[in-house]
Amino acid sequence: MPPKRFVGLLGLALSWAGCQDAPSPATTPGATADKTAQAFQASDEAERQRRQAVEQSLNPKGLPVYAGPVGGVRGVVTVSGDPPPLVPAMVAKLPADACPRAHDLHRKLYRQGAGRTLADVLVTVTEYDGFVPPSAEAIRIEARGCAFNGRIIAMTFGQRLDVFNLDAQAYMPRLVGTPSYALRVAMPGGGPVPIFAPQAGQYMLVDQTRDYMRADVYVLNYPTFAVTGLDGQFEIGNVPVGDVKVTAYAPAFGKVMDRRVTLQAGSLASVSFELDFSQKEYEAILQSKPEPAKQ
């Protein structure tokens, strides 16, 4: 007859083994199905809340989609005054013998084209009557040559950024100011990385492996906007007719200019802006800003 101590240990071992072999309620098919259903319900509820927030932000009065006559504006933005100075902080971050596209975008305070046309200007049309929804669900952003499309990106709240990788190297895009729970990698030749903004406002799109690779993102409550390229040109259509405000904003040196325009059905009103840059004025503004607190 085995000793009592051995019988006790054997019973304990069998008891432990029985507990291990018994299926856990959390892993039974029924429990798994319940958790899956709960996850889908939570996802559906989050999407419902997101759509509700977008609707309240873009159309707080609950207006029907505008279906009346529309017009638009087109024009060019130029810059006068001092030439663009180098930005030492960015020059120090840029790789010396690589990424020429990133150098072109970021080494100077602002970008200008032939005839001093001004790039990276956000032009908006506001103060019209009627609700105009965005025309697309997503804005295409291309990562190439250690840089994004441009220094300024504009989108309507509710749209998403689809970041495509057009290089042979990987990128890790992230929207600063939003929760980031997982590492998102845009692989060469792969699908886009989708990025959402939680609300209207200003953000920054960055690459997590290259500190100099960035773009200011403006998430607006309306779709009537454009961002100028090196030719300084813009065109904004599908705007309800009538008296509107057209605004040109150059974030690089903080200049804003407004014009009032009356839009006619089926035509584009011509609007031009000339924004003046003074390096002395710009440096005075920089000196007046408080230094960031030391950690």
mmCIF file of C-alpha atoms in Angstrom:
data_model
loop_
_atom_site.group_PDB
_atom_site.id
_atom_site.type_symbol
_atom_site.label_atom_id
_atom_site.label_comp_id
_atom_site.label_asym_id
_atom_site.label_seq_id
_atom_site.Cartn_x
_atom_site.Cartn_y
_atom_site.Cartn_z
ATOM 1 C CA MET A 1 0.000 0.000 0.000
ATOM 2 C CA PRO A 2 1.501 3.378 -0.962
ATOM 3 C CA PRO A 3 2.400 5.764 1.844
ATOM 4 C CA LYS A 4 -0.253 8.365 2.743
ATOM 5 C CA ARG A 5 2.103 11.190 1.754
ATOM 6 C CA PHE A 6 2.473 9.779 -1.752
ATOM 7 C CA VAL A 7 -1.307 9.374 -2.091
ATOM 8 C CA GLY A 8 -1.785 12.973 -1.039
ATOM 9 C CA LEU A 9 0.749 14.285 -3.584
ATOM 10 C CA LEU A 10 -0.743 12.117 -6.305
ATOM 11 C CA GLY A 11 -4.208 13.442 -5.535
ATOM 12 C CA LEU A 12 -2.922 17.032 -5.675
ATOM 13 C CA ALA A 13 -1.210 16.372 -9.007
ATOM 14 C CA LEU A 14 -4.322 14.778 -10.497
ATOM 15 C CA SER A 15 -6.433 17.642 -9.207
ATOM 16 C CA TRP A 16 -4.076 20.210 -10.837
ATOM 17 C CA ALA A 17 -4.040 18.212 -14.073
ATOM 18 C CA GLY A 18 -7.813 18.072 -14.049
ATOM 19 C CA CYS A 19 -7.984 21.832 -13.693
ATOM 20 C CA GLN A 20 -5.587 22.236 -16.608
ATOM 21 C CA ASP A 21 -7.514 19.882 -18.880
ATOM 22 C CA ALA A 22 -10.915 21.393 -18.119
ATOM 23 C CA PRO A 23 -11.856 24.023 -20.719
ATOM 24 C CA SER A 24 -11.849 27.554 -19.352
ATOM 25 C CA PRO A 25 -15.173 29.387 -19.688
ATOM 26 C CA ALA A 26 -13.283 32.237 -21.397
ATOM 27 C CA THR A 27 -12.138 29.926 -24.198
ATOM 28 C CA THR A 28 -15.320 27.983 -24.804
ATOM 29 C CA PRO A 29 -16.967 28.533 -28.218
ATOM 30 C CA GLY A 30 -19.932 30.306 -26.633
ATOM 31 C CA ALA A 31 -17.748 32.716 -24.650
ATOM 32 C CA THR A 32 -15.587 33.440 -27.689
ATOM 33 C CA ALA A 33 -18.667 34.208 -29.770
ATOM 34 C CA ASP A 34 -19.963 36.520 -27.042
ATOM 35 C CA LYS A 35 -16.661 38.415 -26.919
ATOM 36 C CA THR A 36 -16.607 38.719 -30.705
ATOM 37 C CA ALA A 37 -20.159 40.064 -30.694
ATOM 38 C CA GLN A 38 -19.261 42.550 -27.960
ATOM 39 C CA ALA A 39 -16.229 43.721 -29.937
ATOM 40 C CA PHE A 40 -18.371 44.287 -33.039
ATOM 41 C CA GLN A 41 -20.960 46.145 -30.974
ATOM 42 C CA ALA A 42 -18.274 48.362 -29.455
ATOM 43 C CA SER A 43 -16.842 49.024 -32.915
ATOM 44 C CA ASP A 44 -20.283 49.870 -34.302
ATOM 45 C CA GLU A 45 -20.969 52.183 -31.372
ATOM 46 C CA ALA A 46 -17.614 53.944 -31.802
ATOM 47 C CA GLU A 47 -18.342 54.449 -35.519
ATOM 48 C CA ARG A 48 -21.829 55.772 -34.713
ATOM 49 C CA GLN A 49 -20.378 58.250 -32.236
ATOM 50 C CA ARG A 50 -17.708 59.318 -34.729
ATOM 51 C CA ARG A 51 -20.289 59.960 -37.449
ATOM 52 C CA GLN A 52 -22.454 61.871 -35.010
ATOM 53 C CA ALA A 53 -19.521 64.050 -33.963
ATOM 54 C CA VAL A 54 -18.682 64.742 -37.621
ATOM 55 C CA GLU A 55 -22.276 65.683 -38.436
ATOM 56 C CA GLN A 56 -22.555 68.016 -35.448
ATOM 57 C CA SER A 57 -19.262 69.666 -36.352
ATOM 58 C CA LEU A 58 -19.877 70.112 -40.086
ATOM 59 C CA ASN A 59 -23.627 70.678 -40.059
ATOM 60 C CA PRO A 60 -24.760 71.804 -36.582
ATOM 61 C CA LYS A 61 -28.055 73.212 -37.918
ATOM 62 C CA GLY A 62 -28.981 69.946 -39.614
ATOM 63 C CA LEU A 63 -29.357 71.566 -43.027
ATOM 64 C CA PRO A 64 -29.969 69.476 -46.157
ATOM 65 C CA VAL A 65 -27.112 69.171 -48.619
ATOM 66 C CA TYR A 66 -26.977 72.342 -50.711
ATOM 67 C CA ALA A 67 -28.397 71.741 -54.186
ATOM 68 C CA GLY A 68 -28.622 75.292 -55.549
ATOM 69 C CA PRO A 69 -26.405 77.200 -57.999
ATOM 70 C CA VAL A 70 -22.677 77.175 -57.314
ATOM 71 C CA GLY A 71 -19.621 79.166 -58.315
ATOM 72 C CA GLY A 72 -16.027 79.338 -57.188
ATOM 73 C CA VAL A 73 -12.779 81.247 -57.001
ATOM 74 C CA ARG A 74 -9.379 80.910 -58.552
ATOM 75 C CA GLY A 75 -6.213 82.939 -58.412
ATOM 76 C CA VAL A 76 -2.600 83.113 -57.379
ATOM 77 C CA VAL A 77 -0.698 83.958 -54.215
ATOM 78 C CA THR A 78 2.630 85.803 -54.398
ATOM 79 C CA VAL A 79 5.109 86.974 -51.793
ATOM 80 C CA SER A 80 6.903 90.296 -51.488
ATOM 81 C CA GLY A 81 9.598 91.624 -49.186
ATOM 82 C CA ASP A 82 12.632 89.724 -47.953
ATOM 83 C CA PRO A 83 13.770 86.395 -49.455
ATOM 84 C CA PRO A 84 13.242 83.226 -47.427
ATOM 85 C CA PRO A 85 15.963 82.676 -44.820
ATOM 86 C CA LEU A 86 17.390 79.291 -43.937
ATOM 87 C CA VAL A 87 15.931 77.523 -40.898
ATOM 88 C CA PRO A 88 19.037 76.425 -38.943
ATOM 89 C CA ALA A 89 17.129 73.963 -36.744
ATOM 90 C CA MET A 90 15.807 72.093 -39.772
ATOM 91 C CA VAL A 91 19.088 72.274 -41.697
ATOM 92 C CA ALA A 92 20.824 70.600 -38.761
ATOM 93 C CA LYS A 93 18.340 67.702 -38.846
ATOM 94 C CA LEU A 94 18.383 67.099 -42.607
ATOM 95 C CA PRO A 95 20.782 64.381 -43.835
ATOM 96 C CA ALA A 96 23.739 66.009 -45.555
ATOM 97 C CA ASP A 97 24.035 63.752 -48.603
ATOM 98 C CA ALA A 98 20.538 62.337 -49.010
ATOM 99 C CA CYS A 99 16.862 63.214 -49.349
ATOM 100 C CA PRO A 100 17.060 66.233 -51.694
ATOM 101 C CA ARG A 101 13.263 66.458 -51.742
ATOM 102 C CA ALA A 102 13.230 66.962 -47.980
ATOM 103 C CA HIS A 103 15.867 69.694 -48.351
ATOM 104 C CA ASP A 104 13.725 71.492 -50.940
ATOM 105 C CA LEU A 105 10.703 71.390 -48.650
ATOM 106 C CA HIS A 106 12.172 72.274 -45.271
ATOM 107 C CA ARG A 107 15.549 74.016 -45.317
ATOM 108 C CA LYS A 108 14.095 77.507 -45.908
ATOM 109 C CA LEU A 109 11.357 79.330 -44.023
ATOM 110 C CA TYR A 110 9.039 79.380 -47.027
ATOM 111 C CA ARG A 111 9.010 78.119 -50.619
ATOM 112 C CA GLN A 112 8.635 80.394 -53.623
ATOM 113 C CA GLY A 113 8.440 79.751 -57.342
ATOM 114 C CA ALA A 114 9.190 81.777 -60.456
ATOM 115 C CA GLY A 115 7.868 85.317 -60.182
ATOM 116 C CA ARG A 116 7.790 84.967 -56.393
ATOM 117 C CA THR A 117 4.688 82.804 -56.339
ATOM 118 C CA LEU A 118 4.147 81.433 -52.841
ATOM 119 C CA ALA A 119 3.723 77.753 -51.999
ATOM 120 C CA ASP A 120 2.145 76.156 -48.917
ATOM 121 C CA VAL A 121 -0.594 78.751 -48.502
ATOM 122 C CA LEU A 122 -3.959 77.610 -47.157
ATOM 123 C CA VAL A 123 -6.765 79.338 -49.091
ATOM 124 C CA THR A 124 -10.323 78.981 -47.781
ATOM 125 C CA VAL A 125 -13.804 80.127 -48.800
ATOM 126 C CA THR A 126 -16.242 80.669 -45.919
ATOM 127 C CA GLU A 127 -19.378 82.552 -44.833
ATOM 128 C CA TYR A 128 -21.649 81.130 -47.550
ATOM 129 C CA ASP A 129 -25.190 79.901 -46.981
ATOM 130 C CA GLY A 130 -25.785 76.160 -47.139
ATOM 131 C CA PHE A 131 -24.216 72.867 -46.146
ATOM 132 C CA VAL A 132 -21.589 71.465 -48.522
ATOM 133 C CA PRO A 133 -20.230 67.982 -47.665
ATOM 134 C CA PRO A 134 -16.734 66.783 -48.640
ATOM 135 C CA SER A 135 -16.496 65.208 -52.082
ATOM 136 C CA ALA A 136 -14.305 62.238 -51.031
ATOM 137 C CA GLU A 137 -13.749 60.023 -48.008
ATOM 138 C CA ALA A 138 -9.965 60.272 -48.029
ATOM 139 C CA ILE A 139 -7.050 62.553 -48.869
ATOM 140 C CA ARG A 140 -4.127 60.857 -50.618
ATOM 141 C CA ILE A 141 -0.724 61.561 -49.074
ATOM 142 C CA GLU A 142 2.466 60.295 -50.696
ATOM 143 C CA ALA A 143 5.688 59.594 -48.798
ATOM 144 C CA ARG A 144 8.673 59.839 -51.125
ATOM 145 C CA GLY A 145 12.245 61.055 -50.815
ATOM 146 C CA CYS A 146 11.991 61.460 -47.032
ATOM 147 C CA ALA A 147 9.105 63.926 -47.431
ATOM 148 C CA PHE A 148 5.332 64.100 -47.708
ATOM 149 C CA ASN A 149 3.397 65.852 -50.516
ATOM 150 C CA GLY A 150 3.990 69.276 -49.084
ATOM 151 C CA ARG A 151 4.448 71.251 -45.904
ATOM 152 C CA ILE A 152 0.717 71.956 -45.576
ATOM 153 C CA ILE A 153 -2.122 69.411 -45.773
ATOM 154 C CA ALA A 154 -5.804 70.380 -45.505
ATOM 155 C CA MET A 155 -8.734 68.051 -44.978
ATOM 156 C CA THR A 156 -12.350 68.130 -43.838
ATOM 157 C CA PHE A 157 -13.198 66.669 -40.447
ATOM 158 C CA GLY A 158 -14.469 63.140 -41.036
ATOM 159 C CA GLN A 159 -12.111 62.476 -43.910
ATOM 160 C CA ARG A 160 -9.055 60.290 -43.401
ATOM 161 C CA LEU A 161 -5.482 60.569 -44.579
ATOM 162 C CA ASP A 162 -4.330 57.634 -46.714
ATOM 163 C CA VAL A 163 -0.513 57.626 -46.567
ATOM 164 C CA PHE A 164 1.050 55.779 -49.518
ATOM 165 C CA ASN A 165 4.721 54.793 -49.667
ATOM 166 C CA LEU A 166 6.269 55.473 -53.092
ATOM 167 C CA ASP A 167 9.820 54.626 -51.983
ATOM 168 C CA ALA A 168 11.880 51.471 -51.513
ATOM 169 C CA GLN A 169 12.243 52.238 -47.795
ATOM 170 C CA ALA A 170 9.600 51.956 -45.086
ATOM 171 C CA TYR A 171 7.893 54.909 -43.374
ATOM 172 C CA MET A 172 6.066 55.112 -40.047
ATOM 173 C CA PRO A 173 3.525 57.956 -40.293
ATOM 174 C CA ARG A 174 1.824 59.333 -37.207
ATOM 175 C CA LEU A 175 -0.518 62.239 -36.552
ATOM 176 C CA VAL A 176 0.813 64.118 -33.518
ATOM 177 C CA GLY A 177 -1.972 65.046 -31.133
ATOM 178 C CA THR A 178 -3.994 61.874 -31.606
ATOM 179 C CA PRO A 179 -3.901 58.574 -29.677
ATOM 180 C CA SER A 180 -1.551 56.026 -31.230
ATOM 181 C CA TYR A 181 -1.997 52.498 -29.921
ATOM 182 C CA ALA A 182 -0.119 50.566 -32.583
ATOM 183 C CA LEU A 183 2.921 51.085 -34.780
ATOM 184 C CA ARG A 184 1.793 51.795 -38.332
ATOM 185 C CA VAL A 185 4.250 51.017 -41.083
ATOM 186 C CA ALA A 186 3.792 52.085 -44.710
ATOM 187 C CA MET A 187 5.631 49.380 -46.610
ATOM 188 C CA PRO A 188 7.096 49.855 -50.121
ATOM 189 C CA GLY A 189 4.441 48.890 -52.660
ATOM 190 C CA GLY A 190 1.956 48.144 -49.888
ATOM 191 C CA GLY A 191 -1.460 49.521 -49.118
ATOM 192 C CA PRO A 192 -2.024 52.934 -47.546
ATOM 193 C CA VAL A 193 -1.840 53.636 -43.827
ATOM 194 C CA PRO A 194 -5.185 55.229 -42.829
ATOM 195 C CA ILE A 195 -5.043 58.053 -40.274
ATOM 196 C CA PHE A 196 -8.028 59.803 -38.662
ATOM 197 C CA ALA A 197 -8.246 63.081 -36.744
ATOM 198 C CA PRO A 198 -10.486 62.977 -33.647
ATOM 199 C CA GLN A 199 -11.778 66.518 -34.166
ATOM 200 C CA ALA A 200 -11.257 69.673 -36.183
ATOM 201 C CA GLY A 201 -8.063 71.560 -35.432
ATOM 202 C CA GLN A 202 -4.366 71.706 -36.263
ATOM 203 C CA TYR A 203 -2.114 68.653 -36.132
ATOM 204 C CA MET A 204 1.262 67.547 -37.433
ATOM 205 C CA LEU A 205 1.917 64.538 -39.641
ATOM 206 C CA VAL A 206 5.363 63.103 -38.904
ATOM 207 C CA ASP A 207 7.468 60.090 -39.663
ATOM 208 C CA GLN A 208 8.550 58.457 -36.415
ATOM 209 C CA THR A 209 12.021 57.615 -37.728
ATOM 210 C CA ARG A 210 12.879 60.987 -39.332
ATOM 211 C CA ASP A 211 12.463 64.085 -37.172
ATOM 212 C CA TYR A 212 12.628 66.453 -40.156
ATOM 213 C CA MET A 213 9.862 64.671 -42.115
ATOM 214 C CA ARG A 214 6.698 66.539 -41.213
ATOM 215 C CA ALA A 215 3.678 68.438 -42.510
ATOM 216 C CA ASP A 216 1.179 70.716 -40.773
ATOM 217 C CA VAL A 217 -2.337 69.273 -41.039
ATOM 218 C CA TYR A 218 -5.394 71.541 -40.877
ATOM 219 C CA VAL A 219 -8.652 69.695 -40.194
ATOM 220 C CA LEU A 220 -11.493 72.051 -41.143
ATOM 221 C CA ASN A 221 -15.265 72.086 -40.679
ATOM 222 C CA TYR A 222 -15.896 72.699 -44.399
ATOM 223 C CA PRO A 223 -14.553 71.382 -47.715
ATOM 224 C CA THR A 224 -14.036 74.663 -49.562
ATOM 225 C CA PHE A 225 -10.270 75.070 -49.428
ATOM 226 C CA ALA A 226 -7.062 74.596 -51.402
ATOM 227 C CA VAL A 227 -3.318 74.591 -50.735
ATOM 228 C CA THR A 228 -0.971 76.308 -53.184
ATOM 229 C CA GLY A 229 2.001 74.631 -54.843
ATOM 230 C CA LEU A 230 5.131 76.325 -56.152
ATOM 231 C CA ASP A 231 3.098 78.067 -58.863
ATOM 232 C CA GLY A 232 1.045 79.796 -56.139
ATOM 233 C CA GLN A 233 -2.207 78.924 -57.882
ATOM 234 C CA PHE A 234 -5.464 77.792 -56.302
ATOM 235 C CA GLU A 235 -8.972 76.935 -57.476
ATOM 236 C CA ILE A 236 -11.966 76.230 -55.240
ATOM 237 C CA GLY A 237 -15.300 75.256 -56.757
ATOM 238 C CA ASN A 238 -18.733 73.977 -55.710
ATOM 239 C CA VAL A 239 -19.369 76.979 -53.461
ATOM 240 C CA PRO A 240 -22.937 78.303 -52.979
ATOM 241 C CA VAL A 241 -23.375 81.585 -54.833
ATOM 242 C CA GLY A 242 -23.482 84.913 -53.051
ATOM 243 C CA ASP A 243 -21.175 87.002 -50.900
ATOM 244 C CA VAL A 244 -18.284 84.980 -49.390
ATOM 245 C CA LYS A 245 -14.977 85.522 -47.633
ATOM 246 C CA VAL A 246 -11.780 84.258 -49.261
ATOM 247 C CA THR A 247 -8.790 83.929 -46.927
ATOM 248 C CA ALA A 248 -5.122 83.252 -47.680
ATOM 249 C CA TYR A 249 -2.984 82.080 -44.764
ATOM 250 C CA ALA A 250 0.781 81.462 -44.898
ATOM 251 C CA PRO A 251 1.629 79.431 -41.764
ATOM 252 C CA ALA A 252 5.377 79.667 -42.411
ATOM 253 C CA PHE A 253 5.461 83.333 -41.371
ATOM 254 C CA GLY A 254 1.954 83.863 -39.999
ATOM 255 C CA LYS A 255 0.502 86.251 -42.581
ATOM 256 C CA VAL A 256 -3.263 86.306 -43.261
ATOM 257 C CA MET A 257 -5.240 88.253 -45.851
ATOM 258 C CA ASP A 258 -9.013 88.314 -46.484
ATOM 259 C CA ARG A 259 -11.071 89.429 -49.463
ATOM 260 C CA ARG A 260 -14.839 89.699 -49.971
ATOM 261 C CA VAL A 261 -16.112 88.263 -53.245
ATOM 262 C CA THR A 262 -19.562 87.829 -54.774
ATOM 263 C CA LEU A 263 -19.854 84.469 -56.522
ATOM 264 C CA GLN A 264 -21.946 84.028 -59.645
ATOM 265 C CA ALA A 265 -23.503 80.768 -60.790
ATOM 266 C CA GLY A 266 -21.333 78.708 -63.114
ATOM 267 C CA SER A 267 -18.280 80.975 -62.998
ATOM 268 C CA LEU A 268 -14.993 81.347 -61.133
ATOM 269 C CA ALA A 269 -14.214 84.724 -59.588
ATOM 270 C CA SER A 270 -10.603 85.841 -59.939
ATOM 271 C CA VAL A 271 -8.854 86.604 -56.642
ATOM 272 C CA SER A 272 -5.173 87.362 -56.045
ATOM 273 C CA PHE A 273 -3.154 87.812 -52.867
ATOM 274 C CA GLU A 274 0.259 89.320 -52.165
ATOM 275 C CA LEU A 275 1.663 88.495 -48.738
ATOM 276 C CA ASP A 276 4.609 90.508 -47.489
ATOM 277 C CA PHE A 277 7.464 88.920 -45.530
ATOM 278 C CA SER A 278 9.755 90.992 -43.307
ATOM 279 C CA GLN A 279 12.637 89.090 -41.762
ATOM 280 C CA LYS A 280 13.092 91.802 -39.134
ATOM 281 C CA GLU A 281 9.447 91.560 -38.142
ATOM 282 C CA TYR A 282 9.609 87.775 -38.123
ATOM 283 C CA GLU A 283 12.688 87.706 -35.879
ATOM 284 C CA ALA A 284 11.044 90.182 -33.480
ATOM 285 C CA ILE A 285 8.061 87.856 -33.158
ATOM 286 C CA LEU A 286 10.340 84.907 -32.460
ATOM 287 C CA GLN A 287 12.211 86.833 -29.767
ATOM 288 C CA SER A 288 8.966 87.836 -28.084
ATOM 289 C CA LYS A 289 7.845 84.225 -27.680
ATOM 290 C CA PRO A 290 8.617 82.664 -24.277
ATOM 291 C CA GLU A 291 11.224 79.936 -24.229
ATOM 292 C CA PRO A 292 9.896 76.421 -23.671
ATOM 293 C CA ALA A 293 10.116 75.221 -20.094
ATOM 294 C CA LYS A 294 13.047 72.936 -19.364
ATOM 295 C CA GLN A 295 12.181 69.380 -18.409
#
